[in-house]
mmCIF file of C-alpha atoms in Angstrom:
data_model
loop_
_atom_site.group_PDB
_atom_site.id
_atom_site.type_symbol
_atom_site.label_atom_id
_atom_site.label_comp_id
_atom_site.label_asym_id
_atom_site.label_seq_id
_atom_site.Cartn_x
_atom_site.Cartn_y
_atom_site.Cartn_z
ATOM 1 C CA MET R 25 -45.096 -34.716 -47.567
ATOM 2 C CA LYS R 26 -41.553 -34.177 -46.289
ATOM 3 C CA ARG R 27 -42.916 -33.145 -42.862
ATOM 4 C CA LEU R 28 -45.126 -36.277 -42.827
ATOM 5 C CA VAL R 29 -42.176 -38.538 -43.694
ATOM 6 C CA CYS R 30 -39.965 -36.892 -41.044
ATOM 7 C CA PHE R 31 -42.713 -37.128 -38.454
ATOM 8 C CA SER R 32 -43.322 -40.808 -39.250
ATOM 9 C CA PHE R 33 -39.623 -41.562 -39.078
ATOM 10 C CA PHE R 34 -39.267 -39.755 -35.750
ATOM 11 C CA THR R 35 -42.334 -41.556 -34.367
ATOM 12 C CA ALA R 36 -40.973 -44.946 -35.424
ATOM 13 C CA LEU R 37 -37.570 -44.140 -33.941
ATOM 14 C CA THR R 38 -39.155 -43.057 -30.672
ATOM 15 C CA VAL R 39 -41.171 -46.270 -30.456
ATOM 16 C CA MET R 40 -38.043 -48.323 -31.122
ATOM 17 C CA LEU R 41 -36.128 -46.497 -28.416
ATOM 18 C CA LEU R 42 -38.932 -46.883 -25.919
ATOM 19 C CA LEU R 43 -39.184 -50.581 -26.662
ATOM 20 C CA SER R 44 -35.449 -50.966 -26.164
ATOM 21 C CA GLY R 45 -35.672 -49.135 -22.838
ATOM 22 C CA CYS R 46 -33.392 -46.286 -23.896
ATOM 23 C CA LEU R 47 -35.998 -43.613 -23.195
ATOM 24 C CA SER R 48 -37.654 -45.263 -20.205
ATOM 25 C CA LEU R 49 -38.156 -43.105 -17.134
ATOM 26 C CA GLY R 50 -34.921 -43.078 -15.175
ATOM 27 C CA GLY R 51 -32.947 -44.218 -18.219
ATOM 28 C CA SER R 52 -32.046 -47.640 -16.838
ATOM 29 C CA GLY R 53 -34.115 -49.779 -19.212
ATOM 30 C CA ALA R 54 -34.416 -52.311 -16.388
ATOM 31 C CA SER R 55 -37.743 -53.969 -15.679
ATOM 32 C CA GLY R 56 -39.262 -56.959 -13.944
ATOM 33 C CA LYS R 57 -39.033 -58.415 -10.463
ATOM 34 C CA ILE R 58 -35.928 -58.257 -8.243
ATOM 35 C CA VAL R 59 -35.692 -59.582 -4.680
ATOM 36 C CA ILE R 60 -32.889 -58.364 -2.421
ATOM 37 C CA TYR R 61 -31.908 -60.182 0.761
ATOM 38 C CA THR R 62 -30.233 -57.678 3.048
ATOM 39 C CA SER R 63 -28.963 -57.292 6.584
ATOM 40 C CA MET R 64 -29.419 -53.508 6.467
ATOM 41 C CA TYR R 65 -31.577 -52.123 9.229
ATOM 42 C CA GLU R 66 -35.115 -51.163 8.217
ATOM 43 C CA ASP R 67 -34.323 -47.441 8.458
ATOM 44 C CA GLY R 68 -31.467 -47.852 5.990
ATOM 45 C CA ILE R 69 -33.700 -49.834 3.641
ATOM 46 C CA GLU R 70 -36.301 -47.066 3.673
ATOM 47 C CA ALA R 71 -33.627 -44.522 2.741
ATOM 48 C CA VAL R 72 -32.792 -46.395 -0.472
ATOM 49 C CA LYS R 73 -36.238 -47.730 -1.442
ATOM 50 C CA LYS R 74 -37.694 -44.383 -2.430
ATOM 51 C CA GLU R 75 -34.638 -43.565 -4.556
ATOM 52 C CA LEU R 76 -34.700 -46.959 -6.242
ATOM 53 C CA LYS R 77 -38.356 -46.482 -7.106
ATOM 54 C CA LYS R 78 -37.530 -43.208 -8.850
ATOM 55 C CA ARG R 79 -34.509 -44.629 -10.668
ATOM 56 C CA PHE R 80 -36.073 -47.970 -11.684
ATOM 57 C CA PRO R 81 -39.783 -47.333 -12.233
ATOM 58 C CA GLY R 82 -40.085 -50.448 -14.383
ATOM 59 C CA CYS R 83 -38.795 -52.738 -11.630
ATOM 60 C CA ASP R 84 -40.679 -54.339 -8.779
ATOM 61 C CA ILE R 85 -37.924 -54.360 -6.121
ATOM 62 C CA GLU R 86 -38.620 -56.246 -2.907
ATOM 63 C CA PHE R 87 -36.367 -56.222 0.164
ATOM 64 C CA VAL R 88 -36.254 -59.143 2.587
ATOM 65 C CA GLN R 89 -34.498 -58.064 5.777
ATOM 66 C CA GLY R 90 -32.680 -60.219 8.308
ATOM 67 C CA GLY R 91 -29.388 -60.502 10.136
ATOM 68 C CA THR R 92 -26.574 -62.082 8.160
ATOM 69 C CA GLY R 93 -26.823 -65.289 10.208
ATOM 70 C CA ILE R 94 -30.523 -65.528 9.380
ATOM 71 C CA ILE R 95 -29.824 -64.878 5.693
ATOM 72 C CA GLU R 96 -27.117 -67.558 5.691
ATOM 73 C CA THR R 97 -29.584 -70.065 7.143
ATOM 74 C CA ARG R 98 -32.248 -69.076 4.636
ATOM 75 C CA VAL R 99 -29.830 -69.447 1.727
ATOM 76 C CA ALA R 100 -28.685 -72.863 2.997
ATOM 77 C CA VAL R 101 -32.285 -74.116 3.156
ATOM 78 C CA GLU R 102 -33.163 -72.700 -0.254
ATOM 79 C CA LYS R 103 -30.017 -74.221 -1.748
ATOM 80 C CA THR R 104 -31.345 -77.684 -0.895
ATOM 81 C CA GLN R 105 -34.485 -76.786 -2.866
ATOM 82 C CA GLY R 106 -32.462 -75.931 -5.979
ATOM 83 C CA ARG R 107 -33.143 -72.174 -6.168
ATOM 84 C CA LEU R 108 -32.779 -69.121 -3.946
ATOM 85 C CA GLY R 109 -35.589 -66.687 -3.272
ATOM 86 C CA CYS R 110 -33.475 -63.652 -4.172
ATOM 87 C CA ASP R 111 -31.551 -62.074 -7.038
ATOM 88 C CA ILE R 112 -29.215 -59.796 -5.052
ATOM 89 C CA LEU R 113 -27.596 -60.226 -1.645
ATOM 90 C CA MET R 114 -26.408 -57.338 0.540
ATOM 91 C CA VAL R 115 -24.906 -58.874 3.664
ATOM 92 C CA ALA R 116 -22.944 -57.464 6.557
ATOM 93 C CA GLU R 117 -19.406 -58.506 5.698
ATOM 94 C CA PRO R 118 -17.339 -60.106 2.899
ATOM 95 C CA ALA R 119 -16.853 -63.551 4.475
ATOM 96 C CA PHE R 120 -20.223 -64.866 3.230
ATOM 97 C CA SER R 121 -19.353 -63.512 -0.216
ATOM 98 C CA LEU R 122 -16.239 -65.691 -0.259
ATOM 99 C CA GLU R 123 -18.359 -68.721 0.611
ATOM 100 C CA LEU R 124 -20.996 -68.086 -2.052
ATOM 101 C CA LYS R 125 -18.372 -67.436 -4.715
ATOM 102 C CA GLY R 126 -16.675 -70.704 -3.782
ATOM 103 C CA ASN R 127 -20.008 -72.483 -4.096
ATOM 104 C CA GLY R 128 -20.488 -71.175 -7.635
ATOM 105 C CA MET R 129 -23.654 -69.249 -6.813
ATOM 106 C CA LEU R 130 -22.683 -65.723 -7.865
ATOM 107 C CA HIS R 131 -22.748 -63.843 -11.154
ATOM 108 C CA PRO R 132 -19.661 -61.733 -11.958
ATOM 109 C CA PHE R 133 -19.990 -58.284 -13.482
ATOM 110 C CA LYS R 134 -17.451 -55.574 -14.114
ATOM 111 C CA SER R 135 -18.609 -52.379 -12.448
ATOM 112 C CA LYS R 136 -17.573 -49.097 -14.023
ATOM 113 C CA GLU R 137 -17.509 -47.675 -10.484
ATOM 114 C CA ALA R 138 -14.818 -50.087 -9.240
ATOM 115 C CA SER R 139 -11.922 -47.633 -9.565
ATOM 116 C CA ALA R 140 -13.727 -45.178 -7.267
ATOM 117 C CA LEU R 141 -14.010 -47.635 -4.358
ATOM 118 C CA ILE R 142 -11.952 -47.221 -1.182
ATOM 119 C CA PHE R 143 -12.152 -50.869 -0.174
ATOM 120 C CA ASP R 144 -11.130 -54.143 -1.783
ATOM 121 C CA TYR R 145 -13.514 -55.914 -4.138
ATOM 122 C CA ASP R 146 -13.441 -59.252 -5.893
ATOM 123 C CA PRO R 147 -11.124 -58.862 -8.915
ATOM 124 C CA GLU R 148 -13.430 -61.044 -11.006
ATOM 125 C CA GLY R 149 -16.452 -58.927 -10.072
ATOM 126 C CA TYR R 150 -18.310 -61.446 -7.917
ATOM 127 C CA TRP R 151 -18.791 -58.970 -5.051
ATOM 128 C CA TYR R 152 -18.225 -55.306 -4.237
ATOM 129 C CA PRO R 153 -18.343 -53.254 -1.037
ATOM 130 C CA VAL R 154 -21.527 -51.201 -1.019
ATOM 131 C CA ARG R 155 -21.832 -49.591 2.446
ATOM 132 C CA VAL R 156 -19.661 -49.153 5.514
ATOM 133 C CA SER R 157 -20.844 -49.992 9.017
ATOM 134 C CA ASN R 158 -18.560 -49.228 11.954
ATOM 135 C CA MET R 159 -18.563 -51.205 15.183
ATOM 136 C CA VAL R 160 -18.120 -48.753 18.042
ATOM 137 C CA LEU R 161 -19.015 -48.280 21.685
ATOM 138 C CA ALA R 162 -21.770 -45.970 22.929
ATOM 139 C CA PHE R 163 -22.896 -44.483 26.239
ATOM 140 C CA ASN R 164 -25.491 -42.131 27.697
ATOM 141 C CA SER R 165 -23.860 -38.851 28.723
ATOM 142 C CA ALA R 166 -26.882 -37.974 30.865
ATOM 143 C CA ARG R 167 -26.131 -40.956 33.100
ATOM 144 C CA ASN R 168 -22.360 -41.450 32.809
ATOM 145 C CA THR R 169 -19.275 -39.451 32.006
ATOM 146 C CA LYS R 170 -17.121 -40.676 29.167
ATOM 147 C CA SER R 171 -14.229 -41.305 31.568
ATOM 148 C CA SER R 172 -16.401 -43.553 33.754
ATOM 149 C CA VAL R 173 -17.028 -46.112 30.989
ATOM 150 C CA PRO R 174 -14.674 -48.151 28.779
ATOM 151 C CA ASN R 175 -13.236 -46.258 25.828
ATOM 152 C CA SER R 176 -11.669 -49.333 24.209
ATOM 153 C CA PHE R 177 -12.881 -52.767 23.174
ATOM 154 C CA ASN R 178 -10.247 -54.253 25.469
ATOM 155 C CA ASP R 179 -11.700 -52.447 28.489
ATOM 156 C CA PHE R 180 -15.217 -53.315 27.360
ATOM 157 C CA ALA R 181 -14.330 -56.946 28.113
ATOM 158 C CA SER R 182 -12.346 -56.313 31.296
ATOM 159 C CA ASP R 183 -13.416 -53.143 33.133
ATOM 160 C CA SER R 184 -15.072 -54.351 36.343
ATOM 161 C CA ARG R 185 -16.819 -50.989 36.825
ATOM 162 C CA VAL R 186 -19.357 -51.911 34.142
ATOM 163 C CA ARG R 187 -19.712 -55.630 34.832
ATOM 164 C CA GLY R 188 -23.324 -56.666 34.274
ATOM 165 C CA ALA R 189 -24.074 -53.360 32.538
ATOM 166 C CA VAL R 190 -22.763 -54.013 29.021
ATOM 167 C CA SER R 191 -24.527 -55.404 25.966
ATOM 168 C CA MET R 192 -23.901 -56.492 22.362
ATOM 169 C CA ARG R 193 -25.527 -58.416 19.492
ATOM 170 C CA ASN R 194 -25.229 -62.177 19.038
ATOM 171 C CA PRO R 195 -22.784 -63.278 16.277
ATOM 172 C CA LEU R 196 -25.140 -66.146 15.414
ATOM 173 C CA VAL R 197 -27.487 -63.516 14.011
ATOM 174 C CA SER R 198 -25.344 -60.434 13.404
ATOM 175 C CA GLY R 199 -22.646 -60.578 10.734
ATOM 176 C CA THR R 200 -21.107 -57.334 11.927
ATOM 177 C CA THR R 201 -20.753 -58.730 15.450
ATOM 178 C CA LEU R 202 -19.209 -61.888 14.016
ATOM 179 C CA ALA R 203 -16.673 -59.773 12.121
ATOM 180 C CA ALA R 204 -15.965 -57.721 15.254
ATOM 181 C CA MET R 205 -15.404 -60.808 17.394
ATOM 182 C CA SER R 206 -13.039 -62.264 14.799
ATOM 183 C CA ALA R 207 -11.018 -59.033 14.721
ATOM 184 C CA LEU R 208 -10.908 -58.851 18.527
ATOM 185 C CA ILE R 209 -9.766 -62.468 18.833
ATOM 186 C CA ASP R 210 -7.083 -61.850 16.217
ATOM 187 C CA LYS R 211 -5.869 -58.847 18.218
ATOM 188 C CA TYR R 212 -6.232 -60.078 21.805
ATOM 189 C CA GLY R 213 -6.293 -63.859 21.500
ATOM 190 C CA ASN R 214 -8.907 -66.485 22.389
ATOM 191 C CA GLY R 215 -9.018 -65.212 25.957
ATOM 192 C CA TYR R 216 -10.919 -62.142 24.803
ATOM 193 C CA MET R 217 -14.208 -64.007 24.596
ATOM 194 C CA ASP R 218 -13.635 -65.583 28.012
ATOM 195 C CA ALA R 219 -13.028 -62.135 29.491
ATOM 196 C CA LEU R 220 -16.161 -60.886 27.794
ATOM 197 C CA GLY R 221 -18.128 -63.737 29.345
ATOM 198 C CA ARG R 222 -17.000 -62.678 32.810
ATOM 199 C CA GLN R 223 -18.548 -59.266 32.185
ATOM 200 C CA ASN R 224 -22.020 -60.826 32.392
ATOM 201 C CA PHE R 225 -23.048 -59.027 29.215
ATOM 202 C CA LEU R 226 -26.597 -58.761 27.931
ATOM 203 C CA ILE R 227 -27.592 -59.725 24.383
ATOM 204 C CA ASP R 228 -29.365 -57.180 22.200
ATOM 205 C CA TYR R 229 -31.855 -58.649 19.750
ATOM 206 C CA GLY R 230 -32.026 -55.463 17.715
ATOM 207 C CA SER R 231 -30.612 -51.965 17.500
ATOM 208 C CA ASP R 232 -33.556 -50.453 19.360
ATOM 209 C CA GLU R 233 -32.879 -52.708 22.342
ATOM 210 C CA ALA R 234 -29.344 -51.320 22.694
ATOM 211 C CA ILE R 235 -30.771 -47.787 22.659
ATOM 212 C CA THR R 236 -33.370 -48.681 25.275
ATOM 213 C CA ARG R 237 -30.741 -50.174 27.594
ATOM 214 C CA LEU R 238 -28.660 -47.014 27.418
ATOM 215 C CA GLU R 239 -31.642 -44.753 27.922
ATOM 216 C CA ASN R 240 -33.081 -46.620 30.907
ATOM 217 C CA GLY R 241 -29.663 -47.137 32.514
ATOM 218 C CA SER R 242 -29.680 -50.954 32.497
ATOM 219 C CA CYS R 243 -26.449 -50.707 30.489
ATOM 220 C CA ARG R 244 -23.700 -48.158 30.919
ATOM 221 C CA VAL R 245 -21.926 -48.962 27.663
ATOM 222 C CA VAL R 246 -22.812 -51.049 24.615
ATOM 223 C CA MET R 247 -20.994 -52.472 21.599
ATOM 224 C CA VAL R 248 -23.104 -51.269 18.703
ATOM 225 C CA LEU R 249 -23.037 -50.112 15.097
ATOM 226 C CA GLU R 250 -22.339 -46.413 14.720
ATOM 227 C CA GLU R 251 -25.393 -45.976 12.482
ATOM 228 C CA THR R 252 -27.703 -46.961 15.360
ATOM 229 C CA ILE R 253 -26.566 -44.020 17.465
ATOM 230 C CA LEU R 254 -26.313 -41.582 14.544
ATOM 231 C CA ARG R 255 -29.937 -42.288 13.626
ATOM 232 C CA LYS R 256 -31.036 -41.638 17.191
ATOM 233 C CA ARG R 257 -29.031 -38.418 17.339
ATOM 234 C CA GLN R 258 -30.565 -37.115 14.120
ATOM 235 C CA GLU R 259 -34.017 -37.850 15.463
ATOM 236 C CA GLY R 260 -33.104 -35.449 18.280
ATOM 237 C CA ASN R 261 -33.676 -35.209 22.026
ATOM 238 C CA THR R 262 -31.043 -37.781 23.031
ATOM 239 C CA SER R 263 -27.909 -37.830 25.149
ATOM 240 C CA LEU R 264 -26.510 -40.982 23.551
ATOM 241 C CA GLU R 265 -22.976 -40.590 22.215
ATOM 242 C CA VAL R 266 -20.592 -42.619 20.061
ATOM 243 C CA ILE R 267 -17.193 -43.663 21.393
ATOM 244 C CA TYR R 268 -14.675 -44.413 18.658
ATOM 245 C CA PRO R 269 -12.603 -47.002 20.559
ATOM 246 C CA THR R 270 -9.001 -46.071 21.324
ATOM 247 C CA ASP R 271 -7.816 -49.519 20.218
ATOM 248 C CA GLY R 272 -9.474 -49.040 16.836
ATOM 249 C CA THR R 273 -12.916 -48.801 15.317
ATOM 250 C CA ILE R 274 -13.871 -52.024 13.550
ATOM 251 C CA VAL R 275 -14.670 -50.931 9.992
ATOM 252 C CA ILE R 276 -16.952 -53.349 8.149
ATOM 253 C CA PRO R 277 -17.485 -52.855 4.397
ATOM 254 C CA SER R 278 -20.691 -54.724 3.647
ATOM 255 C CA THR R 279 -20.990 -56.358 0.240
ATOM 256 C CA ILE R 280 -23.384 -56.561 -2.683
ATOM 257 C CA MET R 281 -23.581 -59.717 -4.831
ATOM 258 C CA ILE R 282 -25.681 -60.869 -7.781
ATOM 259 C CA VAL R 283 -26.972 -64.456 -7.711
ATOM 260 C CA ASN R 284 -26.369 -66.277 -11.007
ATOM 261 C CA ASP R 285 -29.125 -67.645 -13.262
ATOM 262 C CA LYS R 286 -28.718 -71.177 -11.946
ATOM 263 C CA TRP R 287 -29.728 -70.040 -8.463
ATOM 264 C CA ASN R 288 -31.535 -66.699 -8.650
ATOM 265 C CA ALA R 289 -35.256 -66.188 -8.178
ATOM 266 C CA ASN R 290 -36.270 -64.230 -11.251
ATOM 267 C CA LYS R 291 -33.631 -64.775 -13.967
ATOM 268 C CA ASN R 292 -33.342 -61.027 -14.379
ATOM 269 C CA ILE R 293 -29.591 -60.501 -14.548
ATOM 270 C CA ARG R 294 -29.837 -57.310 -16.596
ATOM 271 C CA ALA R 295 -31.917 -55.565 -13.938
ATOM 272 C CA ALA R 296 -29.773 -56.968 -11.127
ATOM 273 C CA GLU R 297 -26.623 -55.570 -12.742
ATOM 274 C CA ALA R 298 -28.244 -52.156 -13.245
ATOM 275 C CA ILE R 299 -29.384 -52.020 -9.621
ATOM 276 C CA ALA R 300 -26.016 -53.145 -8.260
ATOM 277 C CA GLU R 301 -24.297 -50.527 -10.420
ATOM 278 C CA TRP R 302 -26.663 -47.860 -9.084
ATOM 279 C CA PHE R 303 -25.826 -48.774 -5.497
ATOM 280 C CA LEU R 304 -22.121 -48.213 -6.243
ATOM 281 C CA SER R 305 -22.717 -44.912 -8.048
ATOM 282 C CA THR R 306 -22.597 -41.485 -6.427
ATOM 283 C CA GLU R 307 -26.397 -41.366 -6.543
ATOM 284 C CA GLY R 308 -26.748 -44.715 -4.822
ATOM 285 C CA GLN R 309 -24.160 -43.850 -2.222
ATOM 286 C CA ALA R 310 -26.083 -40.692 -1.354
ATOM 287 C CA ALA R 311 -28.989 -42.949 -0.361
ATOM 288 C CA ILE R 312 -26.618 -45.135 1.692
ATOM 289 C CA VAL R 313 -25.266 -42.127 3.582
ATOM 290 C CA ALA R 314 -28.814 -40.871 4.171
ATOM 291 C CA GLY R 315 -29.324 -44.208 5.966
ATOM 292 C CA TRP R 316 -26.512 -43.328 8.437
ATOM 293 C CA MET R 317 -23.897 -45.569 6.816
ATOM 294 C CA HIS R 318 -20.637 -44.422 5.229
ATOM 295 C CA SER R 319 -19.920 -44.362 1.508
ATOM 296 C CA VAL R 320 -17.482 -46.814 -0.056
ATOM 297 C CA ARG R 321 -16.389 -44.243 -2.643
ATOM 298 C CA LYS R 322 -13.163 -42.224 -2.531
ATOM 299 C CA ASP R 323 -14.863 -39.255 -4.148
ATOM 300 C CA TYR R 324 -17.987 -39.060 -1.995
ATOM 301 C CA PRO R 325 -17.604 -35.934 0.150
ATOM 302 C CA ASP R 326 -20.283 -36.367 2.814
ATOM 303 C CA SER R 327 -20.440 -38.415 6.008
ATOM 304 C CA PRO R 328 -23.565 -39.628 7.787
ATOM 305 C CA PHE R 329 -25.198 -37.209 10.204
ATOM 306 C CA ASP R 330 -22.930 -36.290 13.134
ATOM 307 C CA SER R 331 -20.191 -38.775 12.178
ATOM 308 C CA ILE R 332 -16.526 -38.159 11.562
ATOM 309 C CA PRO R 333 -15.243 -38.820 8.009
ATOM 310 C CA ILE R 334 -14.450 -42.400 7.045
ATOM 311 C CA ASN R 335 -10.839 -41.480 6.226
ATOM 312 C CA GLN R 336 -10.413 -40.231 9.787
ATOM 313 C CA ILE R 337 -11.983 -43.409 11.154
ATOM 314 C CA LEU R 338 -9.656 -45.532 9.030
ATOM 315 C CA GLU R 339 -6.633 -43.806 10.577
ATOM 316 C CA ASN R 340 -7.383 -45.670 13.816
ATOM 317 C CA SER R 341 -9.154 -48.860 12.801
ATOM 318 C CA MET R 342 -8.686 -52.467 13.853
ATOM 319 C CA PRO R 343 -7.681 -54.837 11.045
ATOM 320 C CA VAL R 344 -10.198 -57.473 10.000
ATOM 321 C CA SER R 345 -9.136 -60.578 8.074
ATOM 322 C CA TRP R 346 -12.140 -61.701 6.061
ATOM 323 C CA GLU R 347 -10.507 -65.059 5.423
ATOM 324 C CA ASN R 348 -10.278 -65.490 9.208
ATOM 325 C CA VAL R 349 -13.903 -64.452 9.658
ATOM 326 C CA PHE R 350 -14.855 -67.122 7.126
ATOM 327 C CA ARG R 351 -12.708 -69.815 8.770
ATOM 328 C CA GLN R 352 -13.475 -68.885 12.384
ATOM 329 C CA LYS R 353 -17.205 -68.207 12.181
ATOM 330 C CA ASN R 354 -18.445 -71.615 13.327
ATOM 331 C CA ASP R 355 -15.990 -71.717 16.230
ATOM 332 C CA ILE R 356 -16.827 -68.142 17.277
ATOM 333 C CA ARG R 357 -20.543 -68.856 17.237
ATOM 334 C CA ARG R 358 -20.097 -72.114 19.153
ATOM 335 C CA ARG R 359 -17.925 -70.538 21.846
ATOM 336 C CA PHE R 360 -20.236 -67.551 22.147
ATOM 337 C CA GLU R 361 -23.190 -69.832 22.763
ATOM 338 C CA GLU R 362 -21.190 -71.793 25.354
ATOM 339 C CA ILE R 363 -20.436 -68.581 27.237
ATOM 340 C CA VAL R 364 -24.049 -67.455 27.081
ATOM 341 C CA ALA R 365 -25.388 -70.891 28.036
ATOM 342 C CA GLY R 366 -22.903 -71.110 30.900
ATOM 343 C CA ARG R 367 -24.482 -68.054 32.530
ATOM 344 C CA ARG R 368 -28.035 -69.396 32.442
#
């Protein structure tokens, strides 16, 4: 009888724990639908999706990928309809986070991982850095020597040897390019974009296009995210190389934000908080680094394949004012389009 009572009690306790989510596979207790809008490249998304599936088996997590400019436009349209189509946003740089917080669209949460972060985060918990993308230069060592191409962002916009053979993304679409242009204008003045225009640059509409231009020789040097080249190098059989610019790598800590219940798609704040917390954890950061991006944690020991450590990169980095990115973005995009249109 005692064994029967003990067994019944244990069975009831187990059922209660399972119902509460405490013994669910992965231990998160999170369930339901979550949609994440992200500017991460598809390869980076794939690196985290399989880990998320293992950690949150009760969640149906969907990623919607697009450049930050495209996500901004999507959010603006959905705002007019009274609800966004996502629960979490992972965009390229903090400026959009400042805007969404100001618009009262974000849900604050206090992450237990905050003290481990290298980069600034919102003190009220509205956004946190979640991955680091570095804007660098790259060249093809099978076609050019390093000394024959610009090794600085300043020379990228002024070295006549590469005129007509340089490329970059469009800041209307790419948040990282927008952040880079803001930093470069802060450092070199408004004339930087004019000088860039005189280089007759090409516009890349994706990371693969930058790689193709370097491989086929149509470009001698490109402004590109480090992760693009690191991925290609890990795949093997390439002569593409990263140049960490002498005037400073532009370090871009991309953010993660939770949309509040007034605006989110699935009213699943508990799951959104658990997923955001996972991204900031050591386990989540391992998936980020596997996607060729750097960790935002002080205590994460590894760098992406074939990269130098983030602390070493930070020793020679170009300052970025996220307030300036926020204030300057419309003017930067307008002027960029004028330069591009003027060459047509």
